[in-house]
Amino acid sequence: WSETVVRPDLREITDASYIDPITDDLVDGNPGVIPADVANYDVRAELFFDNGDNLTVSVFYKDILSPIEFFESAASDTTVAREIVNATSATVSGVEVEALKTLSFLSGIAGDWINMFFVQANLT
């Protein structure tokens, strides 16, 4: 269990507007936005094998007080404006699976150089 804080970016708490470089939307800052408090709960199980392979499974839950969000409003018929606001609360939960597999089992086919490589995957 841990507690963290998510603070707004400087441009999110200024009383100014800017254009989002990815969406080209107009974004209005909001000096009234406050940091979000997050309570984090995590459980993790890990298996490590003699050859260097590993498998990890994690379960997580986050309880967020005053999360920082974008609120969309129509600025005109063709333009969307977004404002930074605090919502009341939010939760996030999920499962994460990670795996690492060394490629040494291919050394008979590819040679000993393959022992230096591995494949890693993550699914959340």
Short mmCIF file of C-alpha atoms in Angstrom, two decimals:
data_model
loop_
_atom_site.label_atom_id
_atom_site.label_comp_id
_atom_site.label_asym_id
_atom_site.label_seq_id
_atom_site.Cartn_x
_atom_site.Cartn_y
_atom_site.Cartn_z
CA TRP A 1 0.00 0.00 0.00
CA SER A 2 1.23 3.51 -0.76
CA GLU A 3 -0.04 7.05 -1.19
CA THR A 4 0.99 9.31 -4.05
CA VAL A 5 0.07 12.75 -5.35
CA VAL A 6 -0.56 13.74 -8.97
CA ARG A 7 0.17 17.42 -9.48
CA PRO A 8 -1.13 19.39 -12.46
CA ASP A 9 1.35 20.67 -15.04
CA LEU A 10 2.18 24.36 -14.92
CA ARG A 11 0.24 25.04 -18.12
CA GLU A 12 -2.81 23.32 -16.58
CA ILE A 13 -2.95 25.70 -13.60
CA THR A 14 -2.29 28.96 -15.45
CA ASP A 15 -5.10 31.25 -16.48
CA ALA A 16 -4.17 30.93 -20.14
CA SER A 17 -5.14 28.92 -23.20
CA TYR A 18 -2.90 26.85 -25.42
CA ILE A 19 -3.24 24.63 -28.47
CA ASP A 20 -2.65 20.92 -27.85
CA PRO A 21 0.12 19.99 -30.34
CA ILE A 22 -1.30 16.48 -30.87
CA THR A 23 -5.04 17.15 -31.23
CA ASP A 24 -4.97 20.84 -32.26
CA ASP A 25 -7.71 21.42 -29.66
CA LEU A 26 -7.89 24.61 -27.63
CA VAL A 27 -7.12 23.89 -23.95
CA ASP A 28 -7.99 26.36 -21.19
CA GLY A 29 -5.90 26.27 -18.03
CA ASN A 30 -7.60 26.42 -14.65
CA PRO A 31 -5.89 28.05 -11.64
CA GLY A 32 -8.41 26.31 -9.36
CA VAL A 33 -7.19 22.78 -10.15
CA ILE A 34 -5.79 21.00 -7.10
CA PRO A 35 -3.44 17.99 -6.89
CA ALA A 36 -5.04 14.53 -6.87
CA ASP A 37 -4.42 12.21 -3.91
CA VAL A 38 -4.03 8.54 -4.83
CA ALA A 39 -4.21 5.50 -2.53
CA ASN A 40 -2.45 2.57 -4.24
CA TYR A 41 -2.95 -1.10 -3.40
CA ASP A 42 -0.73 -3.68 -5.14
CA VAL A 43 -0.11 -7.42 -4.81
CA ARG A 44 2.62 -9.08 -6.87
CA ALA A 45 3.82 -12.68 -7.32
CA GLU A 46 7.09 -13.45 -9.11
CA LEU A 47 8.62 -16.70 -10.36
CA PHE A 48 12.33 -16.77 -11.23
CA PHE A 49 13.77 -19.76 -13.07
CA ASP A 50 17.37 -21.04 -13.03
CA ASN A 51 17.92 -20.18 -16.72
CA GLY A 52 17.02 -16.49 -16.18
CA ASP A 53 13.38 -16.69 -17.31
CA ASN A 54 10.74 -15.09 -15.11
CA LEU A 55 6.99 -14.67 -14.83
CA THR A 56 5.26 -11.95 -12.80
CA VAL A 57 1.57 -11.39 -12.07
CA SER A 58 0.36 -8.20 -10.35
CA VAL A 59 -3.07 -7.03 -9.23
CA PHE A 60 -3.58 -3.33 -8.54
CA TYR A 61 -6.27 -0.93 -7.35
CA LYS A 62 -6.04 2.87 -7.17
CA ASP A 63 -8.51 5.11 -5.36
CA ILE A 64 -8.14 8.68 -6.66
CA LEU A 65 -9.53 11.73 -4.87
CA SER A 66 -10.00 14.83 -7.09
CA PRO A 67 -8.51 13.35 -10.29
CA ILE A 68 -7.39 15.86 -12.91
CA GLU A 69 -9.40 15.55 -16.12
CA PHE A 70 -10.14 17.28 -19.39
CA PHE A 71 -13.69 18.62 -19.74
CA GLU A 72 -14.76 19.11 -23.36
CA SER A 73 -17.02 21.89 -24.54
CA ALA A 74 -17.91 23.18 -27.97
CA ALA A 75 -15.98 26.36 -28.70
CA SER A 76 -17.64 26.78 -32.10
CA ASP A 77 -19.25 24.59 -34.75
CA THR A 78 -15.87 23.20 -35.80
CA THR A 79 -13.60 23.68 -32.79
CA VAL A 80 -13.49 21.72 -29.54
CA ALA A 81 -12.24 23.40 -26.38
CA ARG A 82 -11.04 21.48 -23.35
CA GLU A 83 -10.69 22.76 -19.80
CA ILE A 84 -8.70 21.21 -16.98
CA VAL A 85 -10.96 20.33 -14.01
CA ASN A 86 -10.99 18.13 -10.91
CA ALA A 87 -13.55 15.33 -10.85
CA THR A 88 -14.91 14.12 -7.52
CA SER A 89 -13.22 10.71 -7.50
CA ALA A 90 -12.12 7.81 -9.67
CA THR A 91 -10.86 4.27 -9.36
CA VAL A 92 -8.49 2.26 -11.51
CA SER A 93 -7.97 -1.47 -11.17
CA GLY A 94 -6.39 -4.19 -13.20
CA VAL A 95 -4.06 -7.10 -13.66
CA GLU A 96 -0.56 -6.95 -15.11
CA VAL A 97 1.34 -9.96 -16.46
CA GLU A 98 5.04 -9.77 -17.31
CA ALA A 99 7.28 -12.46 -18.75
CA LEU A 100 10.92 -12.74 -19.78
CA LYS A 101 12.19 -15.65 -21.89
CA THR A 102 15.88 -16.09 -22.66
CA LEU A 103 16.67 -17.33 -26.16
CA SER A 104 19.39 -19.76 -25.07
CA PHE A 105 17.15 -22.70 -26.07
CA LEU A 106 17.89 -21.68 -29.70
CA SER A 107 21.69 -21.94 -29.33
CA GLY A 108 21.72 -25.33 -31.11
CA ILE A 109 20.20 -23.68 -34.19
CA ALA A 110 21.57 -20.12 -34.06
CA GLY A 111 24.87 -20.54 -32.17
CA ASP A 112 26.05 -19.34 -28.77
CA TRP A 113 25.63 -15.64 -29.64
CA ILE A 114 21.85 -16.05 -29.17
CA ASN A 115 22.45 -16.59 -25.42
CA MET A 116 22.86 -12.80 -25.06
CA PHE A 117 19.27 -12.11 -26.15
CA PHE A 118 15.83 -12.45 -24.60
CA VAL A 119 12.19 -11.61 -25.32
CA GLN A 120 10.19 -9.64 -22.78
CA ALA A 121 6.43 -9.01 -22.79
CA ASN A 122 4.03 -7.02 -20.64
CA LEU A 123 0.23 -7.10 -20.70
CA THR A 124 -1.90 -4.80 -18.56
#
